XYZ file of N, CA and C in Angstrom:
573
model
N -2.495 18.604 10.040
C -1.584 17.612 9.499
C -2.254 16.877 8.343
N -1.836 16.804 7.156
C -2.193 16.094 6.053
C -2.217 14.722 6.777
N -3.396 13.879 6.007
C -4.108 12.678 5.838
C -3.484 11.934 4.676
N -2.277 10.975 4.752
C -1.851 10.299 3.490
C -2.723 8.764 2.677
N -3.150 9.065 1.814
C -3.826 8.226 0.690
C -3.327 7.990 -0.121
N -3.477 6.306 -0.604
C -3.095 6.512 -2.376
C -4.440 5.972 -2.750
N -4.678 6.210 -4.121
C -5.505 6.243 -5.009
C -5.325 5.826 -6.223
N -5.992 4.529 -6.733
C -5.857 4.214 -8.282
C -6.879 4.657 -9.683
N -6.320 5.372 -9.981
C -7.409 5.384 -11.439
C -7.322 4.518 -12.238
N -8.409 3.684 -12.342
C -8.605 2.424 -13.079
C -8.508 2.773 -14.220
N -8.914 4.096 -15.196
C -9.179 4.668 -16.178
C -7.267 4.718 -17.009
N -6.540 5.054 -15.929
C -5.333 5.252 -16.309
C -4.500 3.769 -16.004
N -4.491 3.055 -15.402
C -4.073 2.119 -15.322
C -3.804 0.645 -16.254
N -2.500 0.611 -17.082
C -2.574 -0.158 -18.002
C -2.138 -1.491 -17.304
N -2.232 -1.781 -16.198
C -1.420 -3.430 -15.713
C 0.290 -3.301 -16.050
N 1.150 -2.575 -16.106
C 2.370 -2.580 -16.813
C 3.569 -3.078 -15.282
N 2.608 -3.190 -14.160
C 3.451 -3.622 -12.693
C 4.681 -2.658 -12.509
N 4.211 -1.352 -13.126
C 5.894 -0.522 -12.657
C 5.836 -0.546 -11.016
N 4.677 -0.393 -10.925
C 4.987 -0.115 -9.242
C 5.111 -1.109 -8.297
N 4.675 -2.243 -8.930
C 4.798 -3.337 -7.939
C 6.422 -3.771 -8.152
N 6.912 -3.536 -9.169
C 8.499 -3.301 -9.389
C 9.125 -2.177 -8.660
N 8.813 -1.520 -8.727
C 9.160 0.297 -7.720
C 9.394 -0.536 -6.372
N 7.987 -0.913 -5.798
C 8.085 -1.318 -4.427
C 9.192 -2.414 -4.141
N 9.220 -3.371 -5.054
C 9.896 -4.420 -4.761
C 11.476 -4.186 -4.405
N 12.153 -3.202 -5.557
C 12.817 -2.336 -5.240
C 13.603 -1.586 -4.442
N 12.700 -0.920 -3.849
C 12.893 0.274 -3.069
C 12.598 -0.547 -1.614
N 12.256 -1.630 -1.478
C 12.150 -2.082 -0.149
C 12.623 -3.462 -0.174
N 13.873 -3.916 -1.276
C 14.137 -5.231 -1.249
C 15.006 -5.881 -0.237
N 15.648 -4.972 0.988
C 16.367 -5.610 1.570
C 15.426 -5.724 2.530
N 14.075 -5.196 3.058
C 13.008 -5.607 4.413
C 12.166 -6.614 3.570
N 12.259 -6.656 2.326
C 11.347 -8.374 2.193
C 11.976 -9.419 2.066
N 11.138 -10.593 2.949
C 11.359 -11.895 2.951
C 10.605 -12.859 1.447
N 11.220 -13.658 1.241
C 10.941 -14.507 -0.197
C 9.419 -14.410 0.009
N 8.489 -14.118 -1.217
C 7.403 -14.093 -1.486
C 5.984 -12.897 -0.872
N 6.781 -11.698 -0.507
C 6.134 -11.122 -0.044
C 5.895 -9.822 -1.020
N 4.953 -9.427 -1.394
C 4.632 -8.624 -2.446
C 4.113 -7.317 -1.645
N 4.161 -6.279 -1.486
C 3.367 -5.307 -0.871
C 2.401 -4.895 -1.657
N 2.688 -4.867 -3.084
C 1.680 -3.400 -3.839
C 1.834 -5.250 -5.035
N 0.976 -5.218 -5.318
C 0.114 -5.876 -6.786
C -0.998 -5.152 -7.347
N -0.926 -5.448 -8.819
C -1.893 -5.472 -9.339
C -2.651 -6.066 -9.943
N -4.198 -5.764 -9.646
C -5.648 -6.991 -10.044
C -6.382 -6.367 -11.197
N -6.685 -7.450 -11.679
C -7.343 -7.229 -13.124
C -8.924 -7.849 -13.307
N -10.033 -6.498 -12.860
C -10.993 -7.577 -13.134
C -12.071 -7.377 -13.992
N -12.873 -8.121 -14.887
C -13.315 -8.578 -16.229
C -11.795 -8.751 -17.322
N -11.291 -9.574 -16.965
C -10.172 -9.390 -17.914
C -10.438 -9.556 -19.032
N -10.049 -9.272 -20.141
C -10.538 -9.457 -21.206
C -11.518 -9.427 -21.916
N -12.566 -8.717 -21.056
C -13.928 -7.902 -21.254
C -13.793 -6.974 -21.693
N -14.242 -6.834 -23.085
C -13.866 -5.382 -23.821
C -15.186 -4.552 -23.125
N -14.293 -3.261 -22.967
C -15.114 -2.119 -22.149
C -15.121 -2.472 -20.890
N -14.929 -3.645 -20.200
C -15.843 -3.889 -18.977
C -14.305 -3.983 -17.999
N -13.092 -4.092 -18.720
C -11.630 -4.795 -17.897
C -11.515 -3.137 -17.405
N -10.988 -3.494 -16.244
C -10.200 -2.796 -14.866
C -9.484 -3.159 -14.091
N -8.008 -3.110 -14.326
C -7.125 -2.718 -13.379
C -6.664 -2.015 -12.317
N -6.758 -2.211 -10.901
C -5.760 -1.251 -9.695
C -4.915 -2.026 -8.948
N -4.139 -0.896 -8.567
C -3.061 -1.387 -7.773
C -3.679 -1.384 -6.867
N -3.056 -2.478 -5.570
C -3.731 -2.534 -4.375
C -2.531 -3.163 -3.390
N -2.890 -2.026 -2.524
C -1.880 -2.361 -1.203
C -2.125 -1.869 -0.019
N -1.681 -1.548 1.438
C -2.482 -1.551 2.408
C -2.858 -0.202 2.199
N -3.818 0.191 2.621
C -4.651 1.561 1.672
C -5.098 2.399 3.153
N -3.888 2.128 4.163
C -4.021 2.835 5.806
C -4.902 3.563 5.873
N -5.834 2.663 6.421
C -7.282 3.223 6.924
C -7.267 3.848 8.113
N -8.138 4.867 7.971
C -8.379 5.842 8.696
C -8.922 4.889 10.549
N -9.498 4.168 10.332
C -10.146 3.005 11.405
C -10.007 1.569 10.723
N -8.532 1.406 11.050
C -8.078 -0.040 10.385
C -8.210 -1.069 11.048
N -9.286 -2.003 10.139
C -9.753 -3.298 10.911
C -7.926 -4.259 11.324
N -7.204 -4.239 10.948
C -6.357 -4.801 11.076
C -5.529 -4.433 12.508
N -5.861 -3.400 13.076
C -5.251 -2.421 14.160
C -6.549 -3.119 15.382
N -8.067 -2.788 14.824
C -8.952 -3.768 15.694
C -8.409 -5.286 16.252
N -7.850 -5.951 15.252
C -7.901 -7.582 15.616
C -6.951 -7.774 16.006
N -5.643 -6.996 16.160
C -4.472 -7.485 16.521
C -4.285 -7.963 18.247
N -4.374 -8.866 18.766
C -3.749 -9.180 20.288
C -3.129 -8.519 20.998
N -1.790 -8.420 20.425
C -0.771 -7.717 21.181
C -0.401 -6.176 20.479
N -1.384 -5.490 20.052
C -1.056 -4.590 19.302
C 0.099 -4.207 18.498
N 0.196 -4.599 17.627
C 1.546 -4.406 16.850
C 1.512 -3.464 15.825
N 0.289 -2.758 15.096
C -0.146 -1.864 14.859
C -0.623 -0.024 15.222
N 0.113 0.700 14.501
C 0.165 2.286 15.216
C -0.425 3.019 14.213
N -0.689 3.899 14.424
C -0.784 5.250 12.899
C -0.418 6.308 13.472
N 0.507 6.785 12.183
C 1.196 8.396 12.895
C 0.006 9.376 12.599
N 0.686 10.610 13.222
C -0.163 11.727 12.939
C -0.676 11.696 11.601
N -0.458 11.377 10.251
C -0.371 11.577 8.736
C -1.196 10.309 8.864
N -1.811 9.432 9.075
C -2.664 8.414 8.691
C -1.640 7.336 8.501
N -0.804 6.804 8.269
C 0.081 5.880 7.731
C -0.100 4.716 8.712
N -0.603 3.413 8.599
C -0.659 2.273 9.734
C 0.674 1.389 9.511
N 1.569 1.944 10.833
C 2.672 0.767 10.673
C 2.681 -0.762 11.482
N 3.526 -1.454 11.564
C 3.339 -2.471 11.634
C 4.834 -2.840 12.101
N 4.625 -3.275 13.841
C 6.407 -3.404 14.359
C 6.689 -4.986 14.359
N 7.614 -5.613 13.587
C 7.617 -6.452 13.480
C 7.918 -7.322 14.601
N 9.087 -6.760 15.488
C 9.321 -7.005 17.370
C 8.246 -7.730 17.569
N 7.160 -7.033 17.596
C 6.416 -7.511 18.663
C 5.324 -8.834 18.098
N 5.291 -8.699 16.532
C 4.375 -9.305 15.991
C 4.643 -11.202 16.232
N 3.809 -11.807 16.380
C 3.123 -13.160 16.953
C 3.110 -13.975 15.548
N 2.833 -13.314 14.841
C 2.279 -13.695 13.329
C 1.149 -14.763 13.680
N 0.039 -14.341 14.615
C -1.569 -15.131 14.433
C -1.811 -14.876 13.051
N -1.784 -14.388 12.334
C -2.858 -13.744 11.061
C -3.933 -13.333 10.997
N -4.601 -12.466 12.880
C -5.671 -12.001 12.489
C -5.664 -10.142 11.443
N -4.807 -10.141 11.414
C -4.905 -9.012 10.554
C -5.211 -9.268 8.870
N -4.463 -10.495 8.269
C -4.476 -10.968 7.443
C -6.337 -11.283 6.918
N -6.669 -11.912 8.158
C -8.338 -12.128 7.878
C -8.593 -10.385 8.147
N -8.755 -9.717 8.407
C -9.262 -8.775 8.980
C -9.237 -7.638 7.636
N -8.311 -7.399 6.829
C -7.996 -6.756 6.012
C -8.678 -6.910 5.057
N -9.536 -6.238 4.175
C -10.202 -6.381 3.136
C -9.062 -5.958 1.788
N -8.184 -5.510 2.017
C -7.502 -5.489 0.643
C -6.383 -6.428 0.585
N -6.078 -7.380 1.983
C -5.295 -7.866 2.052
C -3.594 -8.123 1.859
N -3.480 -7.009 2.128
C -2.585 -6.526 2.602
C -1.480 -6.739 3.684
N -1.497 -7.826 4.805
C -0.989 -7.928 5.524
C -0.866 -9.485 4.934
N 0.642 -9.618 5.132
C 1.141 -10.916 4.517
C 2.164 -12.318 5.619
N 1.811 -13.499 5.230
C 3.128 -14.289 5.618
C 4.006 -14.238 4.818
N 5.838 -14.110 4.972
C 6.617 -14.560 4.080
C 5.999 -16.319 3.559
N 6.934 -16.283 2.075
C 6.050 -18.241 1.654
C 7.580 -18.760 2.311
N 7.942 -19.646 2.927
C 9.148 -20.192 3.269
C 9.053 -21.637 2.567
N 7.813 -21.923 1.911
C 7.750 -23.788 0.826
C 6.757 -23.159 0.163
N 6.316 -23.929 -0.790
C 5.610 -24.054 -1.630
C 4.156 -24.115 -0.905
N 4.286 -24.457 0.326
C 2.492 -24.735 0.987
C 2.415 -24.066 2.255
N 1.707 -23.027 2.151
C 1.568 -21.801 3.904
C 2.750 -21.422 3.938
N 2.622 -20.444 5.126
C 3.395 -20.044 5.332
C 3.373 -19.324 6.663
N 4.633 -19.387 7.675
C 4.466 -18.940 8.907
C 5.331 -17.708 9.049
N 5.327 -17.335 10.135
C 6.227 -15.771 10.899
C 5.637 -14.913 10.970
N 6.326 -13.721 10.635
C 6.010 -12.542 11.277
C 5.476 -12.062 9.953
N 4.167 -10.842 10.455
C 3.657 -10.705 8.754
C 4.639 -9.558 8.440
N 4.145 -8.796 7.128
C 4.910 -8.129 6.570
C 3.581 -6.681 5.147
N 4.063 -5.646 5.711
C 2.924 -5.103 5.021
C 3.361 -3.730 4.426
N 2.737 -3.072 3.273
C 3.096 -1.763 2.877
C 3.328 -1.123 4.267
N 4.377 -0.135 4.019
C 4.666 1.255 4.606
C 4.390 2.353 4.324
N 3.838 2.576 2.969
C 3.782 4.102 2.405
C 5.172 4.616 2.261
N 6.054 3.116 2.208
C 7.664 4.153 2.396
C 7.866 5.226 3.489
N 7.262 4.719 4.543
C 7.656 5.820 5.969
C 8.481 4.974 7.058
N 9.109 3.946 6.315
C 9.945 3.061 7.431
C 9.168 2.047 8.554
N 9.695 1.900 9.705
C 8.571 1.092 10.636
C 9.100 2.212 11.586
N 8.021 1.521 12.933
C 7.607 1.838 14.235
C 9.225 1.890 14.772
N 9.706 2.733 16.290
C 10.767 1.939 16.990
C 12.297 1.939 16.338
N 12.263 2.897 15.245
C 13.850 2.698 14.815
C 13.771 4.254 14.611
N 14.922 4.318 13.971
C 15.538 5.753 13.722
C 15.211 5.946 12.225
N 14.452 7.224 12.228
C 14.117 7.238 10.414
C 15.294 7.585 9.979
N 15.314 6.919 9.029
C 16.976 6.981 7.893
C 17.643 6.144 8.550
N 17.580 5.240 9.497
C 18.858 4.546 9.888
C 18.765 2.987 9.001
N 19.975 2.724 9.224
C 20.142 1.867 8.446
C 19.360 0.106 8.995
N 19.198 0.206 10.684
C 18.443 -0.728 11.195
C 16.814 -0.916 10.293
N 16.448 0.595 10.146
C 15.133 0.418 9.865
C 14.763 0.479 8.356
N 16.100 0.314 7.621
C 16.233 0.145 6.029
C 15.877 -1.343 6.044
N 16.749 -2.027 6.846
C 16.934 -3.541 6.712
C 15.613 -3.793 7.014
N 15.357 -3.426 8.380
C 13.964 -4.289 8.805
C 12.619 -3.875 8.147
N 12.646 -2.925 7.548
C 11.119 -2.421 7.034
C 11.231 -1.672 5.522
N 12.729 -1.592 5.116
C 12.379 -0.836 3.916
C 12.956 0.885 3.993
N 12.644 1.386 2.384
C 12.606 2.486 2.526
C 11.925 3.450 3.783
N 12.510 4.463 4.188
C 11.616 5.529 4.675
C 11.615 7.203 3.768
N 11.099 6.735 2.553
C 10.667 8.364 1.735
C 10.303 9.257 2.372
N 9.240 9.162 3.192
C 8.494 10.134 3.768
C 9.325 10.984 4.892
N 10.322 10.241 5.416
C 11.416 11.010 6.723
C 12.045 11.934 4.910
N 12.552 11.757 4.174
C 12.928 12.219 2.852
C 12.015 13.723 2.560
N 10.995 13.843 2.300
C 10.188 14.627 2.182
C 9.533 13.904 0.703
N 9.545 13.045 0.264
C 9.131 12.142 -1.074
C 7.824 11.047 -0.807
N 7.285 10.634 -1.801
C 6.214 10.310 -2.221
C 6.609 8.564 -2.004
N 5.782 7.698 -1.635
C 6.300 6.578 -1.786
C 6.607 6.177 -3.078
N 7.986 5.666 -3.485
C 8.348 4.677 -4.701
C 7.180 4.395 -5.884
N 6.387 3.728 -5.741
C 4.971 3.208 -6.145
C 5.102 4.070 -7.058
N 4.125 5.216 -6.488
C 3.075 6.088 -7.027
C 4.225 7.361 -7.669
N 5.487 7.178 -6.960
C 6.811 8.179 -7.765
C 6.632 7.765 -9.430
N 6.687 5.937 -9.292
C 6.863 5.917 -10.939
C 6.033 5.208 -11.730
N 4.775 5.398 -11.275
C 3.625 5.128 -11.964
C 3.877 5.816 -13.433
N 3.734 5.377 -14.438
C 4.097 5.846 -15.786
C 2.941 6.611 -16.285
N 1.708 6.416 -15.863
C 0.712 6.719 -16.451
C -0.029 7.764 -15.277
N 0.549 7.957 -13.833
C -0.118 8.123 -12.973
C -1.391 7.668 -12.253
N -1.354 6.935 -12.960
C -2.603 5.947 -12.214
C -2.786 5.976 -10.664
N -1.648 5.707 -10.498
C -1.406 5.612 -8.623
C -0.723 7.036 -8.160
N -1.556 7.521 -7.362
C -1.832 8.749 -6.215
C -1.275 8.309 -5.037
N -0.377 9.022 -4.810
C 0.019 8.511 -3.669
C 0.061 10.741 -2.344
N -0.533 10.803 -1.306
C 0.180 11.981 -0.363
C -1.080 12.257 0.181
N -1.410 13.371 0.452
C -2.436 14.129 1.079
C -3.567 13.537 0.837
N -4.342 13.627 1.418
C -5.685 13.336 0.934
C -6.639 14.361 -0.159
N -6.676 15.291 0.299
C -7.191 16.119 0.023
C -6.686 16.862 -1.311
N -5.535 16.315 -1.660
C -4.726 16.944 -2.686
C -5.174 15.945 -3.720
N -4.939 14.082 -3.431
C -5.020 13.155 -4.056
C -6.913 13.486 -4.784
N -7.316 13.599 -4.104
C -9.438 14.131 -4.162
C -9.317 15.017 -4.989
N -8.844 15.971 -5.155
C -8.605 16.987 -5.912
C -8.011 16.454 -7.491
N -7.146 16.055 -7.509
C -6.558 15.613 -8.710
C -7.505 14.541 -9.324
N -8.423 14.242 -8.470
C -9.214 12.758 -9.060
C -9.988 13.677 -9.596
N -10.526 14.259 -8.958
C -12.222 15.095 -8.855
C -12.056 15.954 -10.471
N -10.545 16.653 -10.243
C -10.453 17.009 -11.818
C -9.953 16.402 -12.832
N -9.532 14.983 -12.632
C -9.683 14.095 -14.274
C -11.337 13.607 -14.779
N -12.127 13.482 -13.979
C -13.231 12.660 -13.990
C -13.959 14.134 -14.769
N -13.746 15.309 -14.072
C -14.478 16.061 -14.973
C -13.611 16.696 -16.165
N -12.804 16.355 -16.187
C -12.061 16.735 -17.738
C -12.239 15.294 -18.573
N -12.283 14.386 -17.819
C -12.560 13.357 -18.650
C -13.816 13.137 -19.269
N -14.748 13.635 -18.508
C -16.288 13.592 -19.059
C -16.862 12.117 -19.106
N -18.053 12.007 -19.007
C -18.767 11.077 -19.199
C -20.503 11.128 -19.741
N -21.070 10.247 -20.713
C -21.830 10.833 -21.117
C -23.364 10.960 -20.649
N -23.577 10.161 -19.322
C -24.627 10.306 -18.458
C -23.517 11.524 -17.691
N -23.257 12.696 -17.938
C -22.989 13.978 -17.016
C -21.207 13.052 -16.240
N -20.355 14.213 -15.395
C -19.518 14.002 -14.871
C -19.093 12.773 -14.082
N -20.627 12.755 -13.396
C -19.797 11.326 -12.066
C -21.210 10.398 -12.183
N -21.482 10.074 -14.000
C -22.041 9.109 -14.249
C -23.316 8.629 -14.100
C-alpha cells in the first residue's frame, strides 16, 4: 500500500498562496472562522539568495506525536499513512496542538483573543474518520474526500509551479531526487 506525503520545493515555491486558496476552497463548508489548514511561511524574507518559502500543513507522520498526546484518542491513520482526526470524540485539550511541530492542529478563533472547541486539521482531502466517503455528512464535517475520488489533494492539484507534492511517497522522492539533480548545484548534486 502506498505511503501518502506531500512535499515542498522551496526552490519552486513563489509564496503566490494558490494552495492555501485550493484548500480553503475545497474544504470551505468543514471550516470554522479562522482555521487555515495549509499556509505558507517565508523565511529570511527579503534576504536576497537566502529567502525560502513552504507550504506547511499536517505533513501525517509516519509516528505522529499528535496521535502520542491525545487522551481520548481521537486520532487514526489509514493503511496509506493519512492521520485523521474525529471530531465526535475530540475534547479540544490542545495537546496535539503543543505536540505538533508543524502545527498543524488548530482551534477555530471564535474573538479576537484564544480560542476554544474542537480542533480542526488537514485531511490530505481523504474526508474524516466514522462517515461515509462521499457522503454528504462527511463533506460538511471534514471537507473534501479526493482520495475516496482517486485524486490528489486540492493543494498540491493546483500548485502553479508544483512546488507542492502531494501522493505516494516513493513517487513524491523520486520526482524530488530528479529536480535536485537536473537542477544541479555547484558543490556536486545534494550540495
Amino acid at each position: 500500500m502506498a505511503q501518502m506525503k506531500f512535499m515542498c520545493d522551496t526552490k519552486r515555491c513563489i509564496e503566490c498562496n494558490g494552495c492555501v486558496t485550493a484548500c480553503k476552497n475545497e474544504n470551505d463548508s468543514a471550516l470554522e472562522w479562522g482555521i487555515q489548514r495549509r499556509r505558507v511561511v517565508t523565511v529570511n524574507d527579503g534576504v536576497v539568495g537566502k529567502e525560502a518559502s513552504i507550504s506547511v500543513a499536517c505533513m501525517h507522520c509516519d509516528d505522529a506525536p499528535c496521535m502520542k498526546v491525545c487522551p481520548v484518542n481521537v486520532f487514526s491513520q489509514t493503511e496509506d499513512g493519512i492521520v485523521l482526526h474525529d471530531k465526535d470524540r475530540c475534547i479540544g485539550c490542545g495537546y496535539c496542538l503543543y505536540a505538533c511541530p508543524f502545527g498543524a492542529p488548530q482551534f477555530p478563533k471564535k474573538s479576537a483573543f484564544g480560542g476554544k472547541g474542537k480542533m480542526d486539521k488537514c485531511t490530505f482531502c481523504a474526508g474524516g474518520p466514522n462517515t461515509e466517503p462521499g457522503s454528504a455528512e462527511e463533506k460538511v464535517k471534514y471537507g473534501a474526500n479526493r482520495i475516496a475520488e482517486g485524486k490528489l489533494p486540492m493543494c498540491a492539484e493546483l500548485c502553479s509551479t508544483k512546488a507542492l507534492l502531494a501522493g505516494d511517497a516513493g513517487v513524491v522522492s523520486d520526482i524530488y531526487r530528479e529536480r535536485v539533480v537536473t537542477r544541479g548545484h555547484k558543490d556536486g548534486a545534494w550540495g
